[in-house]
Amino acid sequence: MQNLKLPITIDPYKSAQRRLECQGLFAISEMNRLLAVSEINSEQIEVKFNFDVDELGLVVISGKGSATVNLTCQRCTDAFEYLLEIDFSFSPVKNAEAAEDLPSYYDAIELDENGEVNLRELVEDELILAIPLIPRHDFKDCQSPADSVWGKLPEEHDKPNPFDVLKKLK
Ligand SMILES: [Zn+2]
């Protein structure tokens, strides 16, 4: 295992020929699309990458990583911590047509104009996909919905109704 500072972009073909394995950190602060959709607790994500050539001769980028996010439970509206785990196997392709020919156990990742893949974007996309669509506690950790909704009035009830003023003028 080589421990390197993770490159942001890399030539997957050269890396696969070398059977490169690398492990390192990406700063979450540089992942603006991820930050736009969720509140991330972790400052960094540690990711391990393996580059290899499979028995079909396809280049494979596989790896794993995890980071902690704050989510709001949609059942009881409490915040809770959730471990986003990613585990991926990509094969680089030049275009969408080539992507259709890939075996289904690989996801396609398009090469950029320099023939490289952007590893940080790959990880960011995987993290976004790992966020549950409807976040919820495990049942055992969740307060019953009645407990949290009861006793909390929606804020609009406290605001004066502008039509009240008009009524007084009549
Ligand atoms: Zn809950």
PDB file of C-alpha atoms and ligand atoms in Angstrom:
ATOM      1  CA  MET A   1       0.000   0.000   0.000  1.00  0.00           C
ATOM      2  CA  GLN A   2       1.373   3.349  -1.037  1.00  0.00           C
ATOM      3  CA  ASN A   3       0.321   6.256   1.076  1.00  0.00           C
ATOM      4  CA  LEU A   4       0.184   9.297  -1.089  1.00  0.00           C
ATOM      5  CA  LYS A   5      -1.496  12.619  -1.029  1.00  0.00           C
ATOM      6  CA  LEU A   6      -4.439  11.817  -3.254  1.00  0.00           C
ATOM      7  CA  PRO A   7      -4.211  13.412  -6.666  1.00  0.00           C
ATOM      8  CA  ILE A   8      -7.342  15.265  -7.747  1.00  0.00           C
ATOM      9  CA  THR A   9      -7.087  13.992 -11.304  1.00  0.00           C
ATOM     10  CA  ILE A  10      -5.253  10.915 -12.491  1.00  0.00           C
ATOM     11  CA  ASP A  11      -4.610   8.930 -15.663  1.00  0.00           C
ATOM     12  CA  PRO A  12      -6.520   5.705 -14.924  1.00  0.00           C
ATOM     13  CA  TYR A  13      -4.790   3.673 -17.663  1.00  0.00           C
ATOM     14  CA  LYS A  14      -1.258   4.346 -16.451  1.00  0.00           C
ATOM     15  CA  SER A  15      -2.354   3.858 -12.862  1.00  0.00           C
ATOM     16  CA  ALA A  16      -4.012   0.540 -13.693  1.00  0.00           C
ATOM     17  CA  GLN A  17      -0.891  -0.737 -15.460  1.00  0.00           C
ATOM     18  CA  ARG A  18       1.066   0.038 -12.303  1.00  0.00           C
ATOM     19  CA  ARG A  19      -1.677  -1.604 -10.174  1.00  0.00           C
ATOM     20  CA  LEU A  20      -1.633   1.574  -8.123  1.00  0.00           C
ATOM     21  CA  GLU A  21      -3.137   1.525  -4.655  1.00  0.00           C
ATOM     22  CA  CYS A  22      -3.400   4.765  -2.801  1.00  0.00           C
ATOM     23  CA  GLN A  23      -5.095   6.064   0.279  1.00  0.00           C
ATOM     24  CA  GLY A  24      -5.499   9.622   1.459  1.00  0.00           C
ATOM     25  CA  LEU A  25      -7.789  12.477   2.357  1.00  0.00           C
ATOM     26  CA  PHE A  26      -9.974  14.891   0.448  1.00  0.00           C
ATOM     27  CA  ALA A  27     -11.133  18.087   2.152  1.00  0.00           C
ATOM     28  CA  ILE A  28     -14.915  18.280   2.371  1.00  0.00           C
ATOM     29  CA  SER A  29     -14.676  22.104   2.187  1.00  0.00           C
ATOM     30  CA  GLU A  30     -13.772  21.768  -1.496  1.00  0.00           C
ATOM     31  CA  MET A  31     -16.915  19.775  -2.279  1.00  0.00           C
ATOM     32  CA  ASN A  32     -19.372  22.583  -2.905  1.00  0.00           C
ATOM     33  CA  ARG A  33     -22.094  20.475  -4.507  1.00  0.00           C
ATOM     34  CA  LEU A  34     -22.093  18.151  -1.517  1.00  0.00           C
ATOM     35  CA  LEU A  35     -22.132  21.052   0.950  1.00  0.00           C
ATOM     36  CA  ALA A  36     -25.110  22.548  -0.895  1.00  0.00           C
ATOM     37  CA  VAL A  37     -27.251  19.488  -0.168  1.00  0.00           C
ATOM     38  CA  SER A  38     -26.197  18.476   3.325  1.00  0.00           C
ATOM     39  CA  GLU A  39     -24.444  19.457   6.511  1.00  0.00           C
ATOM     40  CA  ILE A  40     -21.230  17.497   6.768  1.00  0.00           C
ATOM     41  CA  ASN A  41     -19.634  16.846  10.160  1.00  0.00           C
ATOM     42  CA  SER A  42     -16.410  15.385   8.872  1.00  0.00           C
ATOM     43  CA  GLU A  43     -13.819  17.876   7.654  1.00  0.00           C
ATOM     44  CA  GLN A  44     -12.162  15.301   5.484  1.00  0.00           C
ATOM     45  CA  ILE A  45     -12.965  12.037   3.914  1.00  0.00           C
ATOM     46  CA  GLU A  46     -10.438   9.246   3.852  1.00  0.00           C
ATOM     47  CA  VAL A  47     -10.615   7.271   0.654  1.00  0.00           C
ATOM     48  CA  LYS A  48      -8.764   4.253  -0.592  1.00  0.00           C
ATOM     49  CA  PHE A  49      -8.385   3.711  -4.330  1.00  0.00           C
ATOM     50  CA  ASN A  50      -7.296   0.656  -6.269  1.00  0.00           C
ATOM     51  CA  PHE A  51      -6.456   0.790  -9.955  1.00  0.00           C
ATOM     52  CA  ASP A  52      -6.431  -2.470 -11.810  1.00  0.00           C
ATOM     53  CA  VAL A  53      -7.061  -4.210 -15.124  1.00  0.00           C
ATOM     54  CA  ASP A  54      -9.685  -6.944 -14.987  1.00  0.00           C
ATOM     55  CA  GLU A  55      -9.768 -10.253 -16.893  1.00  0.00           C
ATOM     56  CA  LEU A  56     -11.669  -8.569 -19.752  1.00  0.00           C
ATOM     57  CA  GLY A  57      -8.895  -6.012 -20.081  1.00  0.00           C
ATOM     58  CA  LEU A  58     -11.033  -3.230 -18.636  1.00  0.00           C
ATOM     59  CA  VAL A  59      -9.482  -0.606 -16.431  1.00  0.00           C
ATOM     60  CA  VAL A  60     -11.114  -0.556 -13.018  1.00  0.00           C
ATOM     61  CA  ILE A  61     -11.070   2.134 -10.352  1.00  0.00           C
ATOM     62  CA  SER A  62     -12.453   0.774  -7.130  1.00  0.00           C
ATOM     63  CA  GLY A  63     -12.417   2.095  -3.622  1.00  0.00           C
ATOM     64  CA  LYS A  64     -14.076   2.899  -0.335  1.00  0.00           C
ATOM     65  CA  GLY A  65     -14.494   5.763   2.069  1.00  0.00           C
ATOM     66  CA  SER A  66     -16.783   7.271   4.672  1.00  0.00           C
ATOM     67  CA  ALA A  67     -17.791  10.612   6.197  1.00  0.00           C
ATOM     68  CA  THR A  68     -20.319  11.717   8.827  1.00  0.00           C
ATOM     69  CA  VAL A  69     -23.236  14.008   7.987  1.00  0.00           C
ATOM     70  CA  ASN A  70     -25.965  15.701  10.010  1.00  0.00           C
ATOM     71  CA  LEU A  71     -29.415  14.833   8.761  1.00  0.00           C
ATOM     72  CA  THR A  72     -32.898  15.756   9.952  1.00  0.00           C
ATOM     73  CA  CYS A  73     -35.165  12.838  10.669  1.00  0.00           C
ATOM     74  CA  GLN A  74     -38.311  13.082   8.561  1.00  0.00           C
ATOM     75  CA  ARG A  75     -40.330  11.176  11.136  1.00  0.00           C
ATOM     76  CA  CYS A  76     -39.575  13.159  14.316  1.00  0.00           C
ATOM     77  CA  THR A  77     -37.697  16.224  12.890  1.00  0.00           C
ATOM     78  CA  ASP A  78     -34.709  15.713  15.220  1.00  0.00           C
ATOM     79  CA  ALA A  79     -31.196  16.013  13.858  1.00  0.00           C
ATOM     80  CA  PHE A  80     -29.066  12.900  13.841  1.00  0.00           C
ATOM     81  CA  GLU A  81     -25.656  11.795  12.661  1.00  0.00           C
ATOM     82  CA  TYR A  82     -25.405   9.458   9.751  1.00  0.00           C
ATOM     83  CA  LEU A  83     -22.356   7.685   8.396  1.00  0.00           C
ATOM     84  CA  LEU A  84     -22.159   8.028   4.631  1.00  0.00           C
ATOM     85  CA  GLU A  85     -20.274   5.066   3.273  1.00  0.00           C
ATOM     86  CA  ILE A  86     -19.148   4.764  -0.285  1.00  0.00           C
ATOM     87  CA  ASP A  87     -17.924   1.663  -2.035  1.00  0.00           C
ATOM     88  CA  PHE A  88     -17.470   1.934  -5.765  1.00  0.00           C
ATOM     89  CA  SER A  89     -16.191   0.237  -8.932  1.00  0.00           C
ATOM     90  CA  PHE A  90     -15.828   2.444 -11.975  1.00  0.00           C
ATOM     91  CA  SER A  91     -14.461   1.825 -15.402  1.00  0.00           C
ATOM     92  CA  PRO A  92     -13.354   4.851 -17.415  1.00  0.00           C
ATOM     93  CA  VAL A  93     -15.044   5.450 -20.790  1.00  0.00           C
ATOM     94  CA  LYS A  94     -14.541   7.976 -23.563  1.00  0.00           C
ATOM     95  CA  ASN A  95     -18.238   8.611 -24.183  1.00  0.00           C
ATOM     96  CA  ALA A  96     -21.792   7.574 -23.336  1.00  0.00           C
ATOM     97  CA  GLU A  97     -21.830   4.917 -26.083  1.00  0.00           C
ATOM     98  CA  ALA A  98     -18.856   3.143 -24.579  1.00  0.00           C
ATOM     99  CA  ALA A  99     -20.572   3.315 -21.200  1.00  0.00           C
ATOM    100  CA  GLU A 100     -23.436   1.148 -22.521  1.00  0.00           C
ATOM    101  CA  ASP A 101     -21.018  -1.658 -23.358  1.00  0.00           C
ATOM    102  CA  LEU A 102     -19.701  -1.926 -19.819  1.00  0.00           C
ATOM    103  CA  PRO A 103     -20.656  -4.907 -17.685  1.00  0.00           C
ATOM    104  CA  SER A 104     -23.390  -3.883 -15.255  1.00  0.00           C
ATOM    105  CA  TYR A 105     -21.159  -4.340 -12.203  1.00  0.00           C
ATOM    106  CA  TYR A 106     -19.153  -1.286 -13.214  1.00  0.00           C
ATOM    107  CA  ASP A 107     -20.282   2.291 -13.210  1.00  0.00           C
ATOM    108  CA  ALA A 108     -19.011   4.381 -16.072  1.00  0.00           C
ATOM    109  CA  ILE A 109     -16.880   7.425 -15.467  1.00  0.00           C
ATOM    110  CA  GLU A 110     -16.124   9.732 -18.357  1.00  0.00           C
ATOM    111  CA  LEU A 111     -12.582  10.812 -19.069  1.00  0.00           C
ATOM    112  CA  ASP A 112     -11.880  14.522 -19.214  1.00  0.00           C
ATOM    113  CA  GLU A 113     -10.217  16.215 -22.181  1.00  0.00           C
ATOM    114  CA  ASN A 114      -6.783  15.177 -20.856  1.00  0.00           C
ATOM    115  CA  GLY A 115      -7.737  11.504 -20.625  1.00  0.00           C
ATOM    116  CA  GLU A 116      -7.909  11.704 -16.852  1.00  0.00           C
ATOM    117  CA  VAL A 117     -10.616  11.163 -14.264  1.00  0.00           C
ATOM    118  CA  ASN A 118     -11.352  13.564 -11.446  1.00  0.00           C
ATOM    119  CA  LEU A 119     -11.144  11.497  -8.270  1.00  0.00           C
ATOM    120  CA  ARG A 120     -12.432  14.233  -5.986  1.00  0.00           C
ATOM    121  CA  GLU A 121     -15.551  14.705  -8.099  1.00  0.00           C
ATOM    122  CA  LEU A 122     -16.014  10.949  -8.226  1.00  0.00           C
ATOM    123  CA  VAL A 123     -15.956  10.814  -4.422  1.00  0.00           C
ATOM    124  CA  GLU A 124     -18.229  13.857  -4.127  1.00  0.00           C
ATOM    125  CA  ASP A 125     -20.791  12.294  -6.490  1.00  0.00           C
ATOM    126  CA  GLU A 126     -20.709   9.037  -4.575  1.00  0.00           C
ATOM    127  CA  LEU A 127     -21.254  10.850  -1.271  1.00  0.00           C
ATOM    128  CA  ILE A 128     -24.225  12.770  -2.683  1.00  0.00           C
ATOM    129  CA  LEU A 129     -25.739   9.497  -3.924  1.00  0.00           C
ATOM    130  CA  ALA A 130     -25.220   7.927  -0.492  1.00  0.00           C
ATOM    131  CA  ILE A 131     -27.406  10.523   1.272  1.00  0.00           C
ATOM    132  CA  PRO A 132     -30.795   8.924   1.946  1.00  0.00           C
ATOM    133  CA  LEU A 133     -33.684  10.562   0.086  1.00  0.00           C
ATOM    134  CA  ILE A 134     -35.906  10.439   3.160  1.00  0.00           C
ATOM    135  CA  PRO A 135     -33.573  10.458   6.158  1.00  0.00           C
ATOM    136  CA  ARG A 136     -34.979   8.717   9.223  1.00  0.00           C
ATOM    137  CA  HIS A 137     -33.687   7.432  12.527  1.00  0.00           C
ATOM    138  CA  ASP A 138     -33.696   3.770  13.231  1.00  0.00           C
ATOM    139  CA  PHE A 139     -37.064   3.100  14.849  1.00  0.00           C
ATOM    140  CA  LYS A 140     -35.444   2.440  18.222  1.00  0.00           C
ATOM    141  CA  ASP A 141     -33.762   5.892  18.259  1.00  0.00           C
ATOM    142  CA  CYS A 142     -36.721   7.799  16.890  1.00  0.00           C
ATOM    143  CA  GLN A 143     -39.103   9.794  19.054  1.00  0.00           C
ATOM    144  CA  SER A 144     -42.692   9.136  18.172  1.00  0.00           C
ATOM    145  CA  PRO A 145     -43.985  11.761  15.738  1.00  0.00           C
ATOM    146  CA  ALA A 146     -46.778  12.793  18.137  1.00  0.00           C
ATOM    147  CA  ASP A 147     -44.268  13.779  20.837  1.00  0.00           C
ATOM    148  CA  SER A 148     -42.379  16.231  18.701  1.00  0.00           C
ATOM    149  CA  VAL A 149     -45.210  17.762  16.682  1.00  0.00           C
ATOM    150  CA  TRP A 150     -47.381  18.346  19.729  1.00  0.00           C
ATOM    151  CA  GLY A 151     -46.668  21.560  21.618  1.00  0.00           C
ATOM    152  CA  LYS A 152     -44.908  23.220  18.707  1.00  0.00           C
ATOM    153  CA  LEU A 153     -47.079  25.632  16.773  1.00  0.00           C
ATOM    154  CA  PRO A 154     -46.085  26.601  13.281  1.00  0.00           C
ATOM    155  CA  GLU A 155     -44.540  30.080  13.270  1.00  0.00           C
ATOM    156  CA  GLU A 156     -47.212  31.715  11.119  1.00  0.00           C
ATOM    157  CA  HIS A 157     -49.604  31.640  14.065  1.00  0.00           C
ATOM    158  CA  ASP A 158     -47.502  34.243  15.878  1.00  0.00           C
ATOM    159  CA  LYS A 159     -47.383  36.701  13.026  1.00  0.00           C
ATOM    160  CA  PRO A 160     -50.068  39.377  12.846  1.00  0.00           C
ATOM    161  CA  ASN A 161     -52.428  38.836   9.974  1.00  0.00           C
ATOM    162  CA  PRO A 162     -52.270  41.905   7.687  1.00  0.00           C
ATOM    163  CA  PHE A 163     -56.014  41.556   7.051  1.00  0.00           C
ATOM    164  CA  ASP A 164     -56.730  42.211  10.749  1.00  0.00           C
ATOM    165  CA  VAL A 165     -55.642  45.809  10.222  1.00  0.00           C
ATOM    166  CA  LEU A 166     -58.075  46.185   7.349  1.00  0.00           C
ATOM    167  CA  LYS A 167     -60.902  44.796   9.453  1.00  0.00           C
ATOM    168  CA  LYS A 168     -60.294  47.488  12.074  1.00  0.00           C
ATOM    169  CA  LEU A 169     -60.545  50.211   9.426  1.00  0.00           C
ATOM    170  CA  LYS A 170     -64.033  49.142   8.440  1.00  0.00           C
TER     171      LYS A 170
HETATM  172 ZN    ZN B   1     -36.580  10.341  14.237  1.00  0.00          ZN
END
